[in-house]
PDB file of C-alpha atoms in Angstrom:
ATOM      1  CA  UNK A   1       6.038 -17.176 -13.445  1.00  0.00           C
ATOM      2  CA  UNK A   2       6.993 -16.037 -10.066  1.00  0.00           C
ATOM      3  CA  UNK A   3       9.845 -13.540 -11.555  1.00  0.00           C
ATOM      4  CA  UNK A   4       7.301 -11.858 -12.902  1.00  0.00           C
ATOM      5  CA  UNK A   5       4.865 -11.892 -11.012  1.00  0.00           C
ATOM      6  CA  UNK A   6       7.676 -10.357  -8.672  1.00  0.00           C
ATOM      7  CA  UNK A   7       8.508  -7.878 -10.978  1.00  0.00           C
ATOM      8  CA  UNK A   8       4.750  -6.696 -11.755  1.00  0.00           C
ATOM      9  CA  UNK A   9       4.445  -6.751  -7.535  1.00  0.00           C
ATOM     10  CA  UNK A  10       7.566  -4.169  -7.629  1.00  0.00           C
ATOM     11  CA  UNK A  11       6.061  -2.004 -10.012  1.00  0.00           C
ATOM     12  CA  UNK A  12       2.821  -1.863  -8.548  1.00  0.00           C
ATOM     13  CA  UNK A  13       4.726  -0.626  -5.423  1.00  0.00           C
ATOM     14  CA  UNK A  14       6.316   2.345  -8.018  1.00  0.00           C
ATOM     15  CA  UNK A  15       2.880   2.711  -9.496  1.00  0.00           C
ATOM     16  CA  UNK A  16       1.030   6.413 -10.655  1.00  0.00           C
ATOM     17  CA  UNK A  17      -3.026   6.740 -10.319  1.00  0.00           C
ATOM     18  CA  UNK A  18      -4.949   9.092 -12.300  1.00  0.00           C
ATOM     19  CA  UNK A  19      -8.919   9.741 -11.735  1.00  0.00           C
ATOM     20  CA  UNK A  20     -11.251   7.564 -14.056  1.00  0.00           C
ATOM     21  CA  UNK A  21     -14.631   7.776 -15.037  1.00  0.00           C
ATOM     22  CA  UNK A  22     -15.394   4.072 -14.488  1.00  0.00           C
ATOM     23  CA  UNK A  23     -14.167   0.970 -13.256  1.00  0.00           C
ATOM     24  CA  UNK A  24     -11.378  -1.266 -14.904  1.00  0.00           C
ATOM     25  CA  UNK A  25      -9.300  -4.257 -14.137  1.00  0.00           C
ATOM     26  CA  UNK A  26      -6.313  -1.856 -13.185  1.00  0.00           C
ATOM     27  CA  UNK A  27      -8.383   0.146 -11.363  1.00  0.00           C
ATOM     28  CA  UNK A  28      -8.702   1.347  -7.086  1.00  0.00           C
ATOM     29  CA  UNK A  29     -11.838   2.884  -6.276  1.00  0.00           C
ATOM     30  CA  UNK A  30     -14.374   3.841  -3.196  1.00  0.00           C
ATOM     31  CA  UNK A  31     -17.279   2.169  -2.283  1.00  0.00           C
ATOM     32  CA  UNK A  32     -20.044   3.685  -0.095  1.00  0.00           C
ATOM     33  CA  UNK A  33     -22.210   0.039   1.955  1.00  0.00           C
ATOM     34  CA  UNK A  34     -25.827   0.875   3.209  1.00  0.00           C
ATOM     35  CA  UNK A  35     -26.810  -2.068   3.998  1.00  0.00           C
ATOM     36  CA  UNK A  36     -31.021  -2.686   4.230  1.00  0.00           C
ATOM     37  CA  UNK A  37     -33.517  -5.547   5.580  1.00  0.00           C
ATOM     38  CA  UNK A  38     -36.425  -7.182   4.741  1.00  0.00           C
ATOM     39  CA  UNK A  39     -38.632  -3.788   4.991  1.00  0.00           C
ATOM     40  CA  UNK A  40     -35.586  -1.702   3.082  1.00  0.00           C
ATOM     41  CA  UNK A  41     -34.692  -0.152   6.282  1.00  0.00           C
ATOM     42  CA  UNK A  42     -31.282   0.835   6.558  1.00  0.00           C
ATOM     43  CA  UNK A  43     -29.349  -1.688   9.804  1.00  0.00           C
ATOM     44  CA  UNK A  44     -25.507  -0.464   9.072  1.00  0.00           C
ATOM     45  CA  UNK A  45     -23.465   1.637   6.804  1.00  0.00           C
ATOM     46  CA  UNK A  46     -19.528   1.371   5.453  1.00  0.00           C
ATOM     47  CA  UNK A  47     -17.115   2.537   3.595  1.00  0.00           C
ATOM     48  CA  UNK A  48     -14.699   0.598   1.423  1.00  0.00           C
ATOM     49  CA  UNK A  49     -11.820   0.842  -1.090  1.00  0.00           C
ATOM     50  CA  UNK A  50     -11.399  -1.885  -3.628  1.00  0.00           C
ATOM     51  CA  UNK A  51      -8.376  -3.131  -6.314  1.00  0.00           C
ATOM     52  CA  UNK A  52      -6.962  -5.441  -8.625  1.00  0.00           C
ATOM     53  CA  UNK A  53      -6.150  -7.988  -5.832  1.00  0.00           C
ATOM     54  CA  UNK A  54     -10.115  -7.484  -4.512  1.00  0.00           C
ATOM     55  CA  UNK A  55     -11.080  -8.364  -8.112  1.00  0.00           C
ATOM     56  CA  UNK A  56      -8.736 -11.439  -8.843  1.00  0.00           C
ATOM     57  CA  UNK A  57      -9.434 -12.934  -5.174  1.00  0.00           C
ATOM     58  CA  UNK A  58     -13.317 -12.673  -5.522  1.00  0.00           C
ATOM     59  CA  UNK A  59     -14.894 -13.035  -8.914  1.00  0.00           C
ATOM     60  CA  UNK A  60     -18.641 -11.911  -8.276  1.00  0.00           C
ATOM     61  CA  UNK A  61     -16.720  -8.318  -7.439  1.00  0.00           C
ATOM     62  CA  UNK A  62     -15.707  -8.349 -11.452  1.00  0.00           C
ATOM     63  CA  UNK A  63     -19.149  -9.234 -12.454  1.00  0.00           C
ATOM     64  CA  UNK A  64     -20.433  -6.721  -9.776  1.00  0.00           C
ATOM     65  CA  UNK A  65     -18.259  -3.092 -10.596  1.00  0.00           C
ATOM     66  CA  UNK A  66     -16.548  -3.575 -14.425  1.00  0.00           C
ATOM     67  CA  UNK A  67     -17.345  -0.535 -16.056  1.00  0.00           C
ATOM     68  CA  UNK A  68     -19.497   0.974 -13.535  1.00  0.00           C
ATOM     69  CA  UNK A  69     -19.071   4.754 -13.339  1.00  0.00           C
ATOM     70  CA  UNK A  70     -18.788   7.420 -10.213  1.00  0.00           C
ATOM     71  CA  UNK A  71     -22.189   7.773  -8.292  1.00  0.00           C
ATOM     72  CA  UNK A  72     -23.767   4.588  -9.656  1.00  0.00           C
ATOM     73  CA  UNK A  73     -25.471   2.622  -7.323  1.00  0.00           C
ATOM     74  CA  UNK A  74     -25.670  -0.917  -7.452  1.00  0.00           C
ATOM     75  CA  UNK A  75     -28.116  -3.591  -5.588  1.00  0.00           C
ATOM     76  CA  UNK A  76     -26.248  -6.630  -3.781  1.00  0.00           C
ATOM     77  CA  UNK A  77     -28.159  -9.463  -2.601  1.00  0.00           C
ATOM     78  CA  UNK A  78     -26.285  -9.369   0.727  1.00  0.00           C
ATOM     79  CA  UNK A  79     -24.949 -13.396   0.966  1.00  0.00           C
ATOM     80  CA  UNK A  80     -21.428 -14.030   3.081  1.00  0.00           C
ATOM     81  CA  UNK A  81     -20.690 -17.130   1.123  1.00  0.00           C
ATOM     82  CA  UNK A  82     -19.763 -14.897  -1.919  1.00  0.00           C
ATOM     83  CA  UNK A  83     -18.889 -11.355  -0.690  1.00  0.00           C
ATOM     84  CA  UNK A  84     -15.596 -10.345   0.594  1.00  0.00           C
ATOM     85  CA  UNK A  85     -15.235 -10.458   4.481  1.00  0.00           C
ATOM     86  CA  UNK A  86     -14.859  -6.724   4.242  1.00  0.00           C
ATOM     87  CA  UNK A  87     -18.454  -6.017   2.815  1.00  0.00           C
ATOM     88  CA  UNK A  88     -19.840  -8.298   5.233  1.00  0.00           C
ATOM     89  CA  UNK A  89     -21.717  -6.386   8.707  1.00  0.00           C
ATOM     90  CA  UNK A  90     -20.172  -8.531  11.325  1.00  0.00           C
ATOM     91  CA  UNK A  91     -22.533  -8.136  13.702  1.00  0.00           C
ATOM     92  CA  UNK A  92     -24.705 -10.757  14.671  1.00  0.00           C
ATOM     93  CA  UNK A  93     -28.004  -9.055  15.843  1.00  0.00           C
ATOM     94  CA  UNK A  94     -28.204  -7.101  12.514  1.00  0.00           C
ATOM     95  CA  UNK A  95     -30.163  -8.929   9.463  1.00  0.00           C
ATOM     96  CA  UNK A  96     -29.169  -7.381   6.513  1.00  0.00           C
ATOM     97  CA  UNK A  97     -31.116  -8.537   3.319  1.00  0.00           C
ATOM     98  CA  UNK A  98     -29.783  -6.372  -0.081  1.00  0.00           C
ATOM     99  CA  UNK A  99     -26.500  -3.621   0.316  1.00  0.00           C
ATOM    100  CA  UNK A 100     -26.890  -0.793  -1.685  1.00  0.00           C
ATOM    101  CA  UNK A 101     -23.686   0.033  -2.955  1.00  0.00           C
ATOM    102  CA  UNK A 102     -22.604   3.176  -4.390  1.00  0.00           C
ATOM    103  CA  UNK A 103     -19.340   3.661  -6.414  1.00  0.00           C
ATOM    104  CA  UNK A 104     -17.228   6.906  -5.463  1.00  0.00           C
ATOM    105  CA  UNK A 105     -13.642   7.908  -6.422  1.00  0.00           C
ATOM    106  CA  UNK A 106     -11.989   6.318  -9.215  1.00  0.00           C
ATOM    107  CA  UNK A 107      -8.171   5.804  -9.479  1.00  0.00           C
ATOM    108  CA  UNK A 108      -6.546   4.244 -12.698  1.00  0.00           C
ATOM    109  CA  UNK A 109      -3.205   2.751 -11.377  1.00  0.00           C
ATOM    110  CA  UNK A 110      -0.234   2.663 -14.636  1.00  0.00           C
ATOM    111  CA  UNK A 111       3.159   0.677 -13.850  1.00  0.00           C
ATOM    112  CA  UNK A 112       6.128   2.397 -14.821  1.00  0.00           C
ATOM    113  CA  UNK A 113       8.614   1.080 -16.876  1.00  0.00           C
ATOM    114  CA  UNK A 114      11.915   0.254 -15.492  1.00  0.00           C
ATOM    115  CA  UNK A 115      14.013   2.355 -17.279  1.00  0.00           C
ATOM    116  CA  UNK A 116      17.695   2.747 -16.350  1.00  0.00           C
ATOM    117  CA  UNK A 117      16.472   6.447 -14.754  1.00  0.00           C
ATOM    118  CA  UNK A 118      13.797   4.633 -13.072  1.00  0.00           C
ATOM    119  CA  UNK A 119      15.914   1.986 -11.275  1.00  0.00           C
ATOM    120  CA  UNK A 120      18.203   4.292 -10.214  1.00  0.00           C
ATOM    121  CA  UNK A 121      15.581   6.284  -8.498  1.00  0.00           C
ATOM    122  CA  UNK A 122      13.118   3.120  -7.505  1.00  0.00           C
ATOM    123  CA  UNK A 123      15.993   1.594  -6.135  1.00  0.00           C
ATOM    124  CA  UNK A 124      18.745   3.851  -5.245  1.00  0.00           C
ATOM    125  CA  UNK A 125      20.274   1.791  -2.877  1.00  0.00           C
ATOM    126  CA  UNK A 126      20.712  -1.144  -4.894  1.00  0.00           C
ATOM    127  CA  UNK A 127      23.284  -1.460  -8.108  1.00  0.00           C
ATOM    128  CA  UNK A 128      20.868  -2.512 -11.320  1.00  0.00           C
ATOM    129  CA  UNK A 129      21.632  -0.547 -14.207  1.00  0.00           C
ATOM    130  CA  UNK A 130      18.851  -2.097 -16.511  1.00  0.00           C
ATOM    131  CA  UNK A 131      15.651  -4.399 -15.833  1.00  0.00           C
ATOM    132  CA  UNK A 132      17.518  -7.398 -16.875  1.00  0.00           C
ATOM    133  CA  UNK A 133      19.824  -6.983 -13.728  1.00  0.00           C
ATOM    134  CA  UNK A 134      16.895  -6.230 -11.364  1.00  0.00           C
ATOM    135  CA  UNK A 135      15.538  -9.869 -12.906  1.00  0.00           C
ATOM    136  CA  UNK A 136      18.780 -11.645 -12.006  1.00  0.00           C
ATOM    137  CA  UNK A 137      18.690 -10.309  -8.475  1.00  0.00           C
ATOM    138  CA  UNK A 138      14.843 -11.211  -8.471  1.00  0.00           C
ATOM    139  CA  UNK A 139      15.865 -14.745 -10.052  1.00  0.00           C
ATOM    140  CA  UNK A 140      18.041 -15.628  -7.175  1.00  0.00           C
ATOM    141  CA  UNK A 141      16.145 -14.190  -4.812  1.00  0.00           C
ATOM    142  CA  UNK A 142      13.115 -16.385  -5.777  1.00  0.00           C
ATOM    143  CA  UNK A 143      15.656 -19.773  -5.943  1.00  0.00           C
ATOM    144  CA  UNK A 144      16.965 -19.097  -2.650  1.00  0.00           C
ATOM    145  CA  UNK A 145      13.517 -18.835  -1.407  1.00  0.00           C
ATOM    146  CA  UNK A 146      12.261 -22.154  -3.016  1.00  0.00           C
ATOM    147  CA  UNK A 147      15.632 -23.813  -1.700  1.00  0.00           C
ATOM    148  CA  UNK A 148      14.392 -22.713   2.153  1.00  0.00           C
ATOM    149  CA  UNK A 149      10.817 -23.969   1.366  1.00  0.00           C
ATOM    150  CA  UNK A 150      12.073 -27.290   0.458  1.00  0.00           C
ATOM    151  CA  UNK A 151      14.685 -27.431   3.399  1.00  0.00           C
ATOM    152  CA  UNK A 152      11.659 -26.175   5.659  1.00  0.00           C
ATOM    153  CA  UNK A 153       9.444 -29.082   4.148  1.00  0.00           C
ATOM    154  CA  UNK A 154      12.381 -31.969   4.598  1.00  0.00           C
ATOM    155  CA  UNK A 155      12.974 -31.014   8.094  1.00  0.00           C
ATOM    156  CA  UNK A 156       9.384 -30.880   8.710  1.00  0.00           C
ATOM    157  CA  UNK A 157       8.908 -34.256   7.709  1.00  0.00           C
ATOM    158  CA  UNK A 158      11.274 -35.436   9.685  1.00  0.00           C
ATOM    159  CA  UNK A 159       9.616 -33.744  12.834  1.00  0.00           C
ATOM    160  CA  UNK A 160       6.571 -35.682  12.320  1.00  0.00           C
ATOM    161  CA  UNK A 161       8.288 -39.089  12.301  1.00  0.00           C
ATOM    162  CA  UNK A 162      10.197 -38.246  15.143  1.00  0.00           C
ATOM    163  CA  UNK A 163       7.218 -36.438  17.095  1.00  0.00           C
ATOM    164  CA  UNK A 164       5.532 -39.916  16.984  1.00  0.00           C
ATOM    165  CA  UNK A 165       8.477 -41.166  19.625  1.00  0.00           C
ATOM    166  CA  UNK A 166       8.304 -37.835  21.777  1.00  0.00           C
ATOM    167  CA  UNK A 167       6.326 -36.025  24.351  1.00  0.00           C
ATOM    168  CA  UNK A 168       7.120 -32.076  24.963  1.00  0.00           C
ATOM    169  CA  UNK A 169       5.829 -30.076  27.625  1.00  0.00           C
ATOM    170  CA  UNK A 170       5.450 -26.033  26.919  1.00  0.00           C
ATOM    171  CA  UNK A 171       5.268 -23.584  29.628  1.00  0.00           C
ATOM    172  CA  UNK A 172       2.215 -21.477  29.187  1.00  0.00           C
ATOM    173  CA  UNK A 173       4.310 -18.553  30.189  1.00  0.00           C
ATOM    174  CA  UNK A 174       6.602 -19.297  26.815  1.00  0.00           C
ATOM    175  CA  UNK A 175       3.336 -19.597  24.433  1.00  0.00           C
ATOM    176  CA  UNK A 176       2.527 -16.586  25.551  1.00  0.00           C
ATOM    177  CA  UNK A 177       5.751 -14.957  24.823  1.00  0.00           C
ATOM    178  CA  UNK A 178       5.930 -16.490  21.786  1.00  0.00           C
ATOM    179  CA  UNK A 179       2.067 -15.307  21.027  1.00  0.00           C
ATOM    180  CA  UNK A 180       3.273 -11.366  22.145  1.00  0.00           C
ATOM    181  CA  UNK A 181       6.323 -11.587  19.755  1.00  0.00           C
ATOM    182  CA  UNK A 182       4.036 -12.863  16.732  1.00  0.00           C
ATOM    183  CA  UNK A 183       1.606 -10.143  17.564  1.00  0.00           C
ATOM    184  CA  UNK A 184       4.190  -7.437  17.556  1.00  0.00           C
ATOM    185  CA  UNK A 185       5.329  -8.613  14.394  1.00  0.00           C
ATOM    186  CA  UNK A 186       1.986  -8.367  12.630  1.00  0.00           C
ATOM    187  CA  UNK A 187       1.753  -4.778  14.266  1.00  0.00           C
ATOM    188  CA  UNK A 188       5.177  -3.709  12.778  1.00  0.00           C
ATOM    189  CA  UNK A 189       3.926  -5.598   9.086  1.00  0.00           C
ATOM    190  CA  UNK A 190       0.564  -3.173   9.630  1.00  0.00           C
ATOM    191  CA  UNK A 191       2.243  -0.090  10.154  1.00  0.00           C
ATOM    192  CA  UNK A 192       1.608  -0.046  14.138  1.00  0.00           C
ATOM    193  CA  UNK A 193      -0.907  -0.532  16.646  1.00  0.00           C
ATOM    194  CA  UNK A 194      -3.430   1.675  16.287  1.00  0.00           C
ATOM    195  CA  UNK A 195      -3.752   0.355  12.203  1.00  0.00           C
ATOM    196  CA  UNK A 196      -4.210  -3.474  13.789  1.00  0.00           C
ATOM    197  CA  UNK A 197      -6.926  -2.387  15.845  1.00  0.00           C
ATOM    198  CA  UNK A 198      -8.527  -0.579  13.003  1.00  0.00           C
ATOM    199  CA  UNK A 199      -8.274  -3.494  11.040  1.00  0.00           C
ATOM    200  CA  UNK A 200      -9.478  -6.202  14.017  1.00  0.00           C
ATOM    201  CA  UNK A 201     -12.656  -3.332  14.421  1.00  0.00           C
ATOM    202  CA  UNK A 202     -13.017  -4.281  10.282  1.00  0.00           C
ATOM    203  CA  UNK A 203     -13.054  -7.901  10.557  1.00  0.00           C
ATOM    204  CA  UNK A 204     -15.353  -8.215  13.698  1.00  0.00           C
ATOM    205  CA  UNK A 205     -15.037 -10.524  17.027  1.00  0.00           C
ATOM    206  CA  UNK A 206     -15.159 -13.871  15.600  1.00  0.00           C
ATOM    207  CA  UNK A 207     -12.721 -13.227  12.672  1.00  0.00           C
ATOM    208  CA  UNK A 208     -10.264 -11.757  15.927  1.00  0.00           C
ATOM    209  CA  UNK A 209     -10.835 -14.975  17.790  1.00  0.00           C
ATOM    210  CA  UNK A 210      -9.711 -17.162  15.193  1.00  0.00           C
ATOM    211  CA  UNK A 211      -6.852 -15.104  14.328  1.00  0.00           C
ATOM    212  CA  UNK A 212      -5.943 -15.209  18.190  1.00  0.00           C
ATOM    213  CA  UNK A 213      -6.341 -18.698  17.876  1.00  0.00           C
ATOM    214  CA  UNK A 214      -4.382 -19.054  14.652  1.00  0.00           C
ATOM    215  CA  UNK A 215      -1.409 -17.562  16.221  1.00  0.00           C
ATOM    216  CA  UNK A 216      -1.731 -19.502  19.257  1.00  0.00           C
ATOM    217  CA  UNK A 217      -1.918 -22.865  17.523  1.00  0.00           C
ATOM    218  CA  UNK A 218       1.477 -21.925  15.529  1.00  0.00           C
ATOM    219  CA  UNK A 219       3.236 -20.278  18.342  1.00  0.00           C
ATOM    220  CA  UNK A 220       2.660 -23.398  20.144  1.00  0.00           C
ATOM    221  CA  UNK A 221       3.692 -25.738  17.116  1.00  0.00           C
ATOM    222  CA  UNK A 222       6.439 -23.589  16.124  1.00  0.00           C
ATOM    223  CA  UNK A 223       7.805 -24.037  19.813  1.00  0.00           C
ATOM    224  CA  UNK A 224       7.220 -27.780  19.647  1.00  0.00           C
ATOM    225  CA  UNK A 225       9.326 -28.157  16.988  1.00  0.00           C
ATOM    226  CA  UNK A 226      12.365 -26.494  18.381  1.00  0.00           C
ATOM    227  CA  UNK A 227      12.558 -28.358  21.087  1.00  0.00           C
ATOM    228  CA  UNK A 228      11.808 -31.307  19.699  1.00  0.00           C
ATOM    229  CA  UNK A 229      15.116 -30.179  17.500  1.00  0.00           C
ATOM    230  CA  UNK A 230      16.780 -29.576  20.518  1.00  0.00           C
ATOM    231  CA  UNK A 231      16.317 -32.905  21.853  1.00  0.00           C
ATOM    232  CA  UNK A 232      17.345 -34.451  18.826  1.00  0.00           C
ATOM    233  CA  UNK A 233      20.575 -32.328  18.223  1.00  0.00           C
ATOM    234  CA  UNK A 234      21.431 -33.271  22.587  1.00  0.00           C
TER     235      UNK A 234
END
């Protein structure tokens, strides 16, 4: 299942679009938010694009833009619990009640087929000749990765036995370098800086805190193990 879902992930990355008159299960398209009260005042606007993941991850988005076509607008009781972070306002003092949503662009996305052409110009740096190559490659790729997960989980279960016996002081000034590096990364994964504050804008203040505090919490563990390791291996 995982080989091809990593194959189906590789041609989505190879993928074509062409416009579409309505929305299907393949399909990437614009939203425009205007968000309303009580009184069907207007309290905040957005934009938004939407895909295949969007769909799979939150079902009421199926039920919600399946074979709606451009310029249609569609009423959305506005309820967190149900919508996607991204179509919720984020903003504390402003009540919204209903979003009226309007459907813009629509972009069919078709996989290509990995034809021997196709490899050779997907992948030009690597030596497949035909798809069932590339699946071999994926194939180990996938075992060597579920070989690390279960090494990862053994030696992790060790850690918590032995952290039972042990006390380890962190310097703050090494969370905090571990913190920076983990932030860097996740700006280098989202294409740079300026895209991470664009998304952290997105998400709002308290979705940023608990991030913050999400790294925190496994910079700190991941340190805590490693010299807890240390320890062990002296």
């Amino acid at each position: 299942e995982e080989i091809e879902e990593t194959i189906t992930n590789l041609k989505r990355q190879y993928a074509s679009y062409t416009k579409a008159d309505s929305v299907g299960e393949n399909s990437v398209f614009k939203i425009a938010l205007s968000f309303v009260d009580k009184t069907g005042n207007e309290v905040h606007t957005g934009k938004l694009y939407l895909g295949k993941e969007d769909l799979e991850e939150f079902p009421l988005l199926k039920t919600l833009f399946i074979g709606k076509k451009v310029d249609e607008v569609i009423a959305v009781d506005y309820d967190e619990k149900t919508l996607p972070p991204t179509m919720h306002v984020n903003k504390e003092w402003i009540k919204a009640d209903k979003i009226n949503v309007t459907v813009g662009d629509i972009q069919d996305m078709e996989l290509p087929e990995f034809t021997a052409e196709n490899l050779k110009k997907f992948f030009w740096n690597e030596e497949v000749k035909n798809e069932a190559e590339l699946r071999e490659k994926v194939k180990l790729l996938v075992s060597n990765q579920k070989e690390e997960q279960v090494l990862m989980q053994t030696i992790d279960t060790y850690l918590q036995e032995v952290m039972k016996s042990f006390t380890i002081t962190i310097p703050k000034t090494l969370t905090d370098e571990e913190v920076k590096t983990r932030m860097k990364s996740l700006q280098e994964r989202m294409w740079g800086e300026e895209w991470v504050k664009k998304y952290f804008e997105q998400i709002g203040e308290d979705e940023v805190k608990k991030l913050y505090t999400s790294i925190s919490t496994a910079a700190h563990q991941s340190l805590e193990k490693f010299l807890i390791l240390k320890e062990v291996i002296e």
